[in-house]
PDB file of C-alpha atoms in Angstrom:
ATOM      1  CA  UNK A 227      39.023   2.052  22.913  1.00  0.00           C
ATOM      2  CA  UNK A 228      39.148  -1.740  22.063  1.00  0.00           C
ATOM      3  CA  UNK A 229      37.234  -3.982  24.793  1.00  0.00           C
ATOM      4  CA  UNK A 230      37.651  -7.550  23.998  1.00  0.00           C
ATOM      5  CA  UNK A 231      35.139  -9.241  26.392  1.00  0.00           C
ATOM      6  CA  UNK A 232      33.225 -12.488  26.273  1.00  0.00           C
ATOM      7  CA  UNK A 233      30.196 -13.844  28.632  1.00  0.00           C
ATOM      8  CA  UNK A 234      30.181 -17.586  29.275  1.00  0.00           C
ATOM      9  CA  UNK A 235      27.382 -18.896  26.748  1.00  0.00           C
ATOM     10  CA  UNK A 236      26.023 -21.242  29.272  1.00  0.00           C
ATOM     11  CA  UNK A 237      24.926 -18.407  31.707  1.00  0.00           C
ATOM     12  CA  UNK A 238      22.066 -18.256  33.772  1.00  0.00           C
ATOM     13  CA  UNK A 239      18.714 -16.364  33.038  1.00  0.00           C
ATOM     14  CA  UNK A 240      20.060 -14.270  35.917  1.00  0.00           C
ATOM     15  CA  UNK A 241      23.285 -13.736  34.283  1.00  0.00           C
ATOM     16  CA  UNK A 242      21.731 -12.742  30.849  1.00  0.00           C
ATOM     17  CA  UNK A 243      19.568 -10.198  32.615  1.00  0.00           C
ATOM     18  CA  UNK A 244      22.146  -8.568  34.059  1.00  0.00           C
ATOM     19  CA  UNK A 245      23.960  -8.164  30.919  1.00  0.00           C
ATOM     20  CA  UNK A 246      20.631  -6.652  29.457  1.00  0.00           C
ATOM     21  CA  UNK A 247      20.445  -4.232  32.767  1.00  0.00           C
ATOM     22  CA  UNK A 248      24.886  -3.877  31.482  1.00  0.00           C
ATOM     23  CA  UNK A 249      23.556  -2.266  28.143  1.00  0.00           C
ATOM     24  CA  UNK A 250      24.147   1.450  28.109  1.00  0.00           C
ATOM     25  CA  UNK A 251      20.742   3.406  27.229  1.00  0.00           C
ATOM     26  CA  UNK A 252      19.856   4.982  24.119  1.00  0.00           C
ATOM     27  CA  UNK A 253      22.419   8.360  23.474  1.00  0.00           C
ATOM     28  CA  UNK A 254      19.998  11.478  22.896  1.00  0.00           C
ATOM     29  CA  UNK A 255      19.302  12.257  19.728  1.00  0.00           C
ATOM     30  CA  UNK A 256      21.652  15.386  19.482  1.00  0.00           C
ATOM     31  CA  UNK A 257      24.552  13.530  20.311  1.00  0.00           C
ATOM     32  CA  UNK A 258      23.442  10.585  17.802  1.00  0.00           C
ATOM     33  CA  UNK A 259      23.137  13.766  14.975  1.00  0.00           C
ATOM     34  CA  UNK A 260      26.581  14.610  16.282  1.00  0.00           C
ATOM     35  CA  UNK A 261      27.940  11.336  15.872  1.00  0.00           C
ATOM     36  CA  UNK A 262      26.186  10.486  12.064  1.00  0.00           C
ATOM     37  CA  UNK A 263      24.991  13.290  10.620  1.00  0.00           C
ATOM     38  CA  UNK A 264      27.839  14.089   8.334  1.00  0.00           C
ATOM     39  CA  UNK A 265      28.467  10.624   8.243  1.00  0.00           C
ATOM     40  CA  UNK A 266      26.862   9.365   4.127  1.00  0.00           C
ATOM     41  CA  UNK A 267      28.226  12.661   2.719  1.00  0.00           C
ATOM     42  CA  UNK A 268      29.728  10.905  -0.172  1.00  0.00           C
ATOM     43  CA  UNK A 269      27.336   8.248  -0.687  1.00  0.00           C
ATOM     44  CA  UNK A 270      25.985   9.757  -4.517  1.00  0.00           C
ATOM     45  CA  UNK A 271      29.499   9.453  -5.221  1.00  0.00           C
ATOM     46  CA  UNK A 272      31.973   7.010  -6.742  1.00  0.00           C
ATOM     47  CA  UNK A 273      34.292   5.441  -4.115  1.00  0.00           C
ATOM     48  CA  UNK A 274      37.070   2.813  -3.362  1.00  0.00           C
ATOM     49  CA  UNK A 275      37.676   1.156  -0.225  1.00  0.00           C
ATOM     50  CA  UNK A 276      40.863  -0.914   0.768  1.00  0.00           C
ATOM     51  CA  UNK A 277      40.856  -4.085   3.261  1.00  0.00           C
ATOM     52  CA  UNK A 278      43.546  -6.406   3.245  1.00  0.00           C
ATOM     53  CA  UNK A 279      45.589  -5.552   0.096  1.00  0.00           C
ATOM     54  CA  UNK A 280      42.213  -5.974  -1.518  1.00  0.00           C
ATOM     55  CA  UNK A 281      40.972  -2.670  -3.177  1.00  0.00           C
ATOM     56  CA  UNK A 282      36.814  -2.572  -3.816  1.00  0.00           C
ATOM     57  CA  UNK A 283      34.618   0.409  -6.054  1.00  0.00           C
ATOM     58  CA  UNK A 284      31.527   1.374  -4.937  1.00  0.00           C
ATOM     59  CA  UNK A 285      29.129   2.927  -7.341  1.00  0.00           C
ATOM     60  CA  UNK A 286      27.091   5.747  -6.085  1.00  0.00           C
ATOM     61  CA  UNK A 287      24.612   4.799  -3.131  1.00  0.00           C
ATOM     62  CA  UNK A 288      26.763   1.614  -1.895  1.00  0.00           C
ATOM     63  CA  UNK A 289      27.885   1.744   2.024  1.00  0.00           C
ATOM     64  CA  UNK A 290      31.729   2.277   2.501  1.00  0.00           C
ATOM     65  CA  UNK A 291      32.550   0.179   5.846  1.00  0.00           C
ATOM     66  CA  UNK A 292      33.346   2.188   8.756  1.00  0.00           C
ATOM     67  CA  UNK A 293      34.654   1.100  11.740  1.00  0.00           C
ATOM     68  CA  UNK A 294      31.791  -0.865  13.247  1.00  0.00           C
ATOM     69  CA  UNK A 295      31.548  -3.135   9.546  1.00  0.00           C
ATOM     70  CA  UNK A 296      35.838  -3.439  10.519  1.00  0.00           C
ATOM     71  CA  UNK A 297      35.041  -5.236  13.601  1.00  0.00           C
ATOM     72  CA  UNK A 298      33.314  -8.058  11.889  1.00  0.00           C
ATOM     73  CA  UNK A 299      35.549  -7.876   8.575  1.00  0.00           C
ATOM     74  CA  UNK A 300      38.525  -8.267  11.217  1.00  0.00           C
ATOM     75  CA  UNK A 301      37.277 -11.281  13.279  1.00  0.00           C
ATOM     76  CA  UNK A 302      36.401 -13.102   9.836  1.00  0.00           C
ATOM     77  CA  UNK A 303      38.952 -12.980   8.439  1.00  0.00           C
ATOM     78  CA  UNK A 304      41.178 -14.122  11.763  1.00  0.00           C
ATOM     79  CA  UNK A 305      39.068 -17.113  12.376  1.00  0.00           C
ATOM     80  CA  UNK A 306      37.222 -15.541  15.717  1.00  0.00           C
ATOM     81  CA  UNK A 307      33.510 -16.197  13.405  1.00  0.00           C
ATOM     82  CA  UNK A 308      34.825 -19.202  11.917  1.00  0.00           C
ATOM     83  CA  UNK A 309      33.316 -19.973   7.694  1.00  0.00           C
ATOM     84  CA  UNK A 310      35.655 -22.539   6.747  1.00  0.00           C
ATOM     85  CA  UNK A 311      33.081 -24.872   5.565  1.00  0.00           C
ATOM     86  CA  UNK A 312      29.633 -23.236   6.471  1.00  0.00           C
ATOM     87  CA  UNK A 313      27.128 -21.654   5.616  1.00  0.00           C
ATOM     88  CA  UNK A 314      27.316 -18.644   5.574  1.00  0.00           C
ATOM     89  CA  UNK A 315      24.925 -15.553   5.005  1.00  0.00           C
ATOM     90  CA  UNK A 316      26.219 -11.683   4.914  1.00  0.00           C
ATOM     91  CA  UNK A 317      23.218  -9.937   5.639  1.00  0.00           C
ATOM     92  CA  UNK A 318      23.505  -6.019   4.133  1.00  0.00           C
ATOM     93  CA  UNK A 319      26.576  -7.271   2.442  1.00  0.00           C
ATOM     94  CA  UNK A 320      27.122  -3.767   0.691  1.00  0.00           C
ATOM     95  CA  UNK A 321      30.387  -3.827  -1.359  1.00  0.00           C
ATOM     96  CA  UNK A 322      31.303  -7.256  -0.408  1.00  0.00           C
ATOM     97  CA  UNK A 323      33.973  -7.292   1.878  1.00  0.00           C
ATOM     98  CA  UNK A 324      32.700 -10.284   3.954  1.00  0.00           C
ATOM     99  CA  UNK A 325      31.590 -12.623   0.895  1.00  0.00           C
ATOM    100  CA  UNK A 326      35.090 -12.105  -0.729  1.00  0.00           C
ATOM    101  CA  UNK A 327      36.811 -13.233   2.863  1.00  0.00           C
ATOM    102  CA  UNK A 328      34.310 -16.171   3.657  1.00  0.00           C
ATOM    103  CA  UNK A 329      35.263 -17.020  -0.343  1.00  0.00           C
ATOM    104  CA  UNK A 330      38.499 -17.001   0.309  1.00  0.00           C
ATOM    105  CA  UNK A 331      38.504 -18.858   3.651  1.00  0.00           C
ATOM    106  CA  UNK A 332      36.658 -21.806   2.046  1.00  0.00           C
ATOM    107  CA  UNK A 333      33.203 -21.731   2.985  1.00  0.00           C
ATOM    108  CA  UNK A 334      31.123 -23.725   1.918  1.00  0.00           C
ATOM    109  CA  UNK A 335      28.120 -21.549   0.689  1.00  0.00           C
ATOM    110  CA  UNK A 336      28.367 -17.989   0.624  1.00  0.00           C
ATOM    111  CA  UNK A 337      24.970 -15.661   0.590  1.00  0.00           C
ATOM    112  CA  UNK A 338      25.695 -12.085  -0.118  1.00  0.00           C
ATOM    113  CA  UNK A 339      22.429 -10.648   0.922  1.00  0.00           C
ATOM    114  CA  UNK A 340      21.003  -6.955   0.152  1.00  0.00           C
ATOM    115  CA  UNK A 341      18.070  -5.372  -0.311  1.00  0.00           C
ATOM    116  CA  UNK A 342      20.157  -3.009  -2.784  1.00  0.00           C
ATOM    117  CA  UNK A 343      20.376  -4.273  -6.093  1.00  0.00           C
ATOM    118  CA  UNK A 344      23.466  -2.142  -7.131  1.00  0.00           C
ATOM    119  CA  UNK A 345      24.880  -3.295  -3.885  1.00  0.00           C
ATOM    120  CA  UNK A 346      24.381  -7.047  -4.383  1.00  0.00           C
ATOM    121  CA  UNK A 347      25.753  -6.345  -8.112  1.00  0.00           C
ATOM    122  CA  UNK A 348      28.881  -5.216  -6.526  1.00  0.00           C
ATOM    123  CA  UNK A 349      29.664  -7.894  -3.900  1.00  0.00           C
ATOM    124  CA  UNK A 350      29.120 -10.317  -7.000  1.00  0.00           C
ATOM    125  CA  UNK A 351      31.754  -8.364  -9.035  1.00  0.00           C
ATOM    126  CA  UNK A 352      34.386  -8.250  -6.219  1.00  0.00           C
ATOM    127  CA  UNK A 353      33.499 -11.539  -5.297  1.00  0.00           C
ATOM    128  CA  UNK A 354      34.204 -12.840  -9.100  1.00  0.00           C
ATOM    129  CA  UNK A 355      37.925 -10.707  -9.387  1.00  0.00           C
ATOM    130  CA  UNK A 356      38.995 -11.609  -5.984  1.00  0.00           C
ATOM    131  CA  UNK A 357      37.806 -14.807  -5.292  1.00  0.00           C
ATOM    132  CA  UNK A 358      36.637 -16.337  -8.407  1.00  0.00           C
ATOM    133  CA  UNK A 359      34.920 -19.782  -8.921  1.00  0.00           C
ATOM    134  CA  UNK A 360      36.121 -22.318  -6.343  1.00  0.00           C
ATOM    135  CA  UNK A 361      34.905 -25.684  -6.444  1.00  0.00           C
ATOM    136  CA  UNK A 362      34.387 -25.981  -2.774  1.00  0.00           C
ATOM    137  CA  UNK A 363      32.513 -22.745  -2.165  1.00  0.00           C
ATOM    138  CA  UNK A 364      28.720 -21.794  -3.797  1.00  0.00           C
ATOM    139  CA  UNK A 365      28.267 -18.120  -3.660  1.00  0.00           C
ATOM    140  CA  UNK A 366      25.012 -17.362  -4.070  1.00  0.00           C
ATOM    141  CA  UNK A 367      23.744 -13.091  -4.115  1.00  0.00           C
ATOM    142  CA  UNK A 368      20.537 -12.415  -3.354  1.00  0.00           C
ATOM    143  CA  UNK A 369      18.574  -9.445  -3.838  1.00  0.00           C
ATOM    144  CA  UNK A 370      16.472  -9.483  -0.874  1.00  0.00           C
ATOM    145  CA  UNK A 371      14.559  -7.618   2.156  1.00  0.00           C
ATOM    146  CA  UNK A 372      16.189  -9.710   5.164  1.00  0.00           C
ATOM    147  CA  UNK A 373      16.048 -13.174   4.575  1.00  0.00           C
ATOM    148  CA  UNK A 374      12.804 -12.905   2.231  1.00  0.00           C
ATOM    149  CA  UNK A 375      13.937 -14.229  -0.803  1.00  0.00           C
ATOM    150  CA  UNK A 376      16.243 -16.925   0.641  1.00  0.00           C
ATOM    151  CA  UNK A 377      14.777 -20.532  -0.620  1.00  0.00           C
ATOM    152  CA  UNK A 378      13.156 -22.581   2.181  1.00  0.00           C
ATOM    153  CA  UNK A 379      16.402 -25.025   2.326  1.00  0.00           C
ATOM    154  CA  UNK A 380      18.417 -22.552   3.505  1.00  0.00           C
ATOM    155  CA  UNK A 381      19.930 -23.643   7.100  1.00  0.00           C
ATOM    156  CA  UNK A 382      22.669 -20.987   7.853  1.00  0.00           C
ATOM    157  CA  UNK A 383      25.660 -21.951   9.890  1.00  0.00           C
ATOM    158  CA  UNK A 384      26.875 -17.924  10.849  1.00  0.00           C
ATOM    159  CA  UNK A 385      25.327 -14.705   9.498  1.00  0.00           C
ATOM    160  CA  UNK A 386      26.899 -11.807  10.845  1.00  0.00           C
ATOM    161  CA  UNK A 387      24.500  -8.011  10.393  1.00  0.00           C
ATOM    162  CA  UNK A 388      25.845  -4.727  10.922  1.00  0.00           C
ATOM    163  CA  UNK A 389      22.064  -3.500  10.767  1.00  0.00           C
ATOM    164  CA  UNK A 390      21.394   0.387  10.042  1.00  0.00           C
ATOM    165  CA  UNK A 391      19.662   0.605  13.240  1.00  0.00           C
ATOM    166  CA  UNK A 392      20.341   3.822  14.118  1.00  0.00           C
ATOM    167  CA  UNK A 393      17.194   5.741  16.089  1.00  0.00           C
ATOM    168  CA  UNK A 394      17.080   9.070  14.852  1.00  0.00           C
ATOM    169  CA  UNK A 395      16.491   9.967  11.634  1.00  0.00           C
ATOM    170  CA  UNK A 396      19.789  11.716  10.171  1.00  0.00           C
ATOM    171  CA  UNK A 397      18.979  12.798   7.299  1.00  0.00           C
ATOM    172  CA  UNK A 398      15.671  13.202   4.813  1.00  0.00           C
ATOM    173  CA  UNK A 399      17.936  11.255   1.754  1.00  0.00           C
ATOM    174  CA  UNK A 400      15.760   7.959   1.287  1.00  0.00           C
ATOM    175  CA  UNK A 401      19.839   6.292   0.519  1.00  0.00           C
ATOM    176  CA  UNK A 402      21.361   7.432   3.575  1.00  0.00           C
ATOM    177  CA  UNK A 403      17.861   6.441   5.668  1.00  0.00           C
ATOM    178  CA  UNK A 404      18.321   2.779   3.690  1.00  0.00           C
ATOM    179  CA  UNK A 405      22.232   2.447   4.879  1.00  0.00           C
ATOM    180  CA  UNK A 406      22.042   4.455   8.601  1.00  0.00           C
ATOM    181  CA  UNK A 407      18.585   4.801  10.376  1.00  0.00           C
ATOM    182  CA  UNK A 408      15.966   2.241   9.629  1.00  0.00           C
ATOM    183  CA  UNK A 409      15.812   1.790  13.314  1.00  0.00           C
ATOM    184  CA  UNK A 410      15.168  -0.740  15.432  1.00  0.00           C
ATOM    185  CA  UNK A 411      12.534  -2.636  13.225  1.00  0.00           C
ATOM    186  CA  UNK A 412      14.972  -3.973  11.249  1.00  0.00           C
ATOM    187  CA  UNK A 413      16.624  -6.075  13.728  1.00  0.00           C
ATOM    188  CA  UNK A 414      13.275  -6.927  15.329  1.00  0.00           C
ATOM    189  CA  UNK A 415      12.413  -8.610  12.217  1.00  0.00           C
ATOM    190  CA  UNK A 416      15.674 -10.147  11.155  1.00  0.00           C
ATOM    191  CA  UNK A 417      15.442 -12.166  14.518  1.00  0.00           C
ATOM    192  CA  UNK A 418      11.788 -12.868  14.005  1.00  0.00           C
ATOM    193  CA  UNK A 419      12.332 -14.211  10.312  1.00  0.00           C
ATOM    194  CA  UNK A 420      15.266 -16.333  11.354  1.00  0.00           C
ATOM    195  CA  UNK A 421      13.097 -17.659  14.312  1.00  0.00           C
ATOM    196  CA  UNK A 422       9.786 -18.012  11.682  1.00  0.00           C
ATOM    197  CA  UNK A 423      11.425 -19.836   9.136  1.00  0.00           C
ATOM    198  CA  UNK A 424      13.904 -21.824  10.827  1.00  0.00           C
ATOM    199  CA  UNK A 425      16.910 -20.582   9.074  1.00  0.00           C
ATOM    200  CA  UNK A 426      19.464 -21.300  11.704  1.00  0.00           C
ATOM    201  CA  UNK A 427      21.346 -24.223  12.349  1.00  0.00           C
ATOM    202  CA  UNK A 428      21.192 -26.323  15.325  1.00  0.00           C
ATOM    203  CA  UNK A 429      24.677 -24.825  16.171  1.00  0.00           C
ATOM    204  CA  UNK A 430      24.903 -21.894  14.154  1.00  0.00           C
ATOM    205  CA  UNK A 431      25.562 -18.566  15.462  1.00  0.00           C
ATOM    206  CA  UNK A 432      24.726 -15.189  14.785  1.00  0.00           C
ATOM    207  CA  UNK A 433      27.254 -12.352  15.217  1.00  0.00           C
ATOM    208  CA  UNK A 434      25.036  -8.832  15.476  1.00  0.00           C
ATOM    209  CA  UNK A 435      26.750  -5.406  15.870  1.00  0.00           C
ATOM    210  CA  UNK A 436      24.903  -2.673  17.625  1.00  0.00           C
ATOM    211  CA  UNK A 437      25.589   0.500  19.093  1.00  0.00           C
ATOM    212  CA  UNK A 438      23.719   3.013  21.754  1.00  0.00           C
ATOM    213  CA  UNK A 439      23.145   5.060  18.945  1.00  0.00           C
ATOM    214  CA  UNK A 440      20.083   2.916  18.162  1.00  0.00           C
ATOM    215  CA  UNK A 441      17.746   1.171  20.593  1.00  0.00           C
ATOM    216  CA  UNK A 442      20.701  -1.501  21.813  1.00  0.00           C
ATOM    217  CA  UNK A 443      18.542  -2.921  25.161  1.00  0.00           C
ATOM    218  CA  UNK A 444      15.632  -3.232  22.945  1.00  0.00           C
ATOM    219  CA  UNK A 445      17.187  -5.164  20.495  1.00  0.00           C
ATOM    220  CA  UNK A 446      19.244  -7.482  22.337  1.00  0.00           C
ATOM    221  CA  UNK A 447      16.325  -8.159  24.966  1.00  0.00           C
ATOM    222  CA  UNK A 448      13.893  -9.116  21.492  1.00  0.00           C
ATOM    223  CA  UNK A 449      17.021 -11.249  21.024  1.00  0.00           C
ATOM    224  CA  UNK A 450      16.633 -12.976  24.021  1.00  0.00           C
ATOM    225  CA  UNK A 451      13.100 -13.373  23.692  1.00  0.00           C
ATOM    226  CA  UNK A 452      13.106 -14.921  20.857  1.00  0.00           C
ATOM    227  CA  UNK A 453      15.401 -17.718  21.713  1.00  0.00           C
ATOM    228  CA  UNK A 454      19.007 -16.673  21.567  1.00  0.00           C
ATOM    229  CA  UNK A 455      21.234 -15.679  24.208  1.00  0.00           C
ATOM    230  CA  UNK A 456      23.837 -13.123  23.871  1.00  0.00           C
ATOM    231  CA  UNK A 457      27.815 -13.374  24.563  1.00  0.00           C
ATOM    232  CA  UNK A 458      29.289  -9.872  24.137  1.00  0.00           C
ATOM    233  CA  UNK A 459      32.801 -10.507  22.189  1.00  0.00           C
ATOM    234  CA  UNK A 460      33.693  -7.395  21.905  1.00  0.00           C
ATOM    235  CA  UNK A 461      33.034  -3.682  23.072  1.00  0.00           C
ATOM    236  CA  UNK A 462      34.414  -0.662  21.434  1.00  0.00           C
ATOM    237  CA  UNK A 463      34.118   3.163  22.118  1.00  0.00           C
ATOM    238  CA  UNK A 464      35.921   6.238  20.424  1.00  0.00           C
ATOM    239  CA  UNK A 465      37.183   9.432  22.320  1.00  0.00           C
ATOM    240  CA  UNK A 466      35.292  12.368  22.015  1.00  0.00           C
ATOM    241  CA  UNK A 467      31.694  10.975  21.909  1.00  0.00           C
ATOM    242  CA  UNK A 468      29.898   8.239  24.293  1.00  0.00           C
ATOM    243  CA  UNK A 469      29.110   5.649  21.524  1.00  0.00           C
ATOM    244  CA  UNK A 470      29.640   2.811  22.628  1.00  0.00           C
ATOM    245  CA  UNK A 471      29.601  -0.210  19.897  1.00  0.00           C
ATOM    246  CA  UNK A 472      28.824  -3.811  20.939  1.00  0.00           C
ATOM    247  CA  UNK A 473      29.515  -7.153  18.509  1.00  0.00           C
ATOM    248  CA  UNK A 474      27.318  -9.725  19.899  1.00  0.00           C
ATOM    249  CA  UNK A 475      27.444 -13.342  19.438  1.00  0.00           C
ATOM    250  CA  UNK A 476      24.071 -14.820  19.756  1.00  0.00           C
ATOM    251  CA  UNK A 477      23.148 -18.979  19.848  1.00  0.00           C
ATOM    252  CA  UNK A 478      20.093 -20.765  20.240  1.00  0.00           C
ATOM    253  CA  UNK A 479      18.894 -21.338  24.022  1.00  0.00           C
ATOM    254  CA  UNK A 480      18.967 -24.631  23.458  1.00  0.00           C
ATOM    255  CA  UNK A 481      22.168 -25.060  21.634  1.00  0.00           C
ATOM    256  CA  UNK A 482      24.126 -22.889  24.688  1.00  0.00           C
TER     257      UNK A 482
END
């Protein structure tokens, strides 16, 4: 089910607390197992993927989008997270799917972050068939652990993260741990880095998916800590299981 839902990004304290208390807990960790752990069964296999009359490979070990990486790939390429001349970083970019759409839609810089070389190897080679060298866009991948290896210059406009945050441990394969169930640390981190190091714009946004299949109140409320305050944009949920899937738009307090 498709829940298209948006808080007013000027809200009270009051109001952002109650969208915390909103959050749906954590789903037990037999229902999560339902949910993902048949999930990466074809990940040591060669793939293709279609988006858009675009067709992508992926080499063994490189995350096929599900639905949850469709919600952002959707509301890119519609305008909803608007790139047309931004800066913009794909954090976990995986096959490429949003560099070759932020290429396309004329942003100005393009980071196609991933701490999997093969991955970041990929977006580069989509990126290069399908967009190819525009004068008006730098594309820049980047091997890197979260923002790491991003030079000290970097002031993002939008970086959208479908994190692998899930909180159970699926499966004992170190690739499927890398692309499902970090956990929450992950996120924790990736707010903490941007915060650190500056890396956001005075306006820029952050668009975050998360689901209840990892610790969703935890993250968002670190979120919130840390300076940013949350405008849900979208809720989705699926019959036959209580996931529920949230894509969050986060801006700085003191940008809202």
């Amino acid at each position: 089910m498709t829940d298209r839902t948006a808080a007013d990004p000027a809200a009270s304290q009051d109001d952002v607390r109650a969208l915390l208390d909103s959050l749906p807990d954590t789903l037990p960790r037999e229902e999560i197992l339902a949910i993902n752990g048949g999930s990466m069964s074809e990940i040591h296999t060669e793939r293709t993927y279609d988006y858009n009359g675009w067709t992508f490979t992926l080499p063994p070990g490189v995350f096929k989008p599900g639905d949850t990486s469709r919600l952002v790939h959707d509301r890119l390429l519609d305008g909803t997270i608007p790139v047309k001349g931004r800066s913009y970083a794909a954090m976990g970019v995986g096959l490429g799917v949003e560099a070759v759409i932020a290429g396309t839609l004329g942003a100005r810089e393009v980071y196609a972050a991933d701490v999997h070389p093969d991955s970041v190897a990929t977006a580069a080679g989509h990126y290069a068939r399908l967009v190819g060298d525009r004068p008006e866009t730098v594309f820049r991948p980047l091997v890197s652990n979260l923002f790491e290896e991003f030079p000290d210059s970097a002031r993002l406009d939008v970086i959208t993260f479908n994190p692998p945050a899930v909180s159970t441990r699926t499966s004992d394969d170190p690739t499927v741990v890398r692309n499902v169930c970090v956990g929450a640390e992950i996120v924790l981190r990736f707010f903490d880095q941007i915060v650190t190091r500056d890396l956001l714009a005075p306006d820029g946004e952050i668009y975050l998916i998360v689901s209840n299949t990892a610790e969703l109140k935890r993250i968002v409320g670190h979120g919130v800590d840390a300076g940013f305050r949350p405008v849900v944009l979208h809720r989705q949920t699926w019959e036959g299981d209580n996931c529920q899937a949230y894509l969050f738009k986060l801006i700085r307090r003191d940008a809202a």
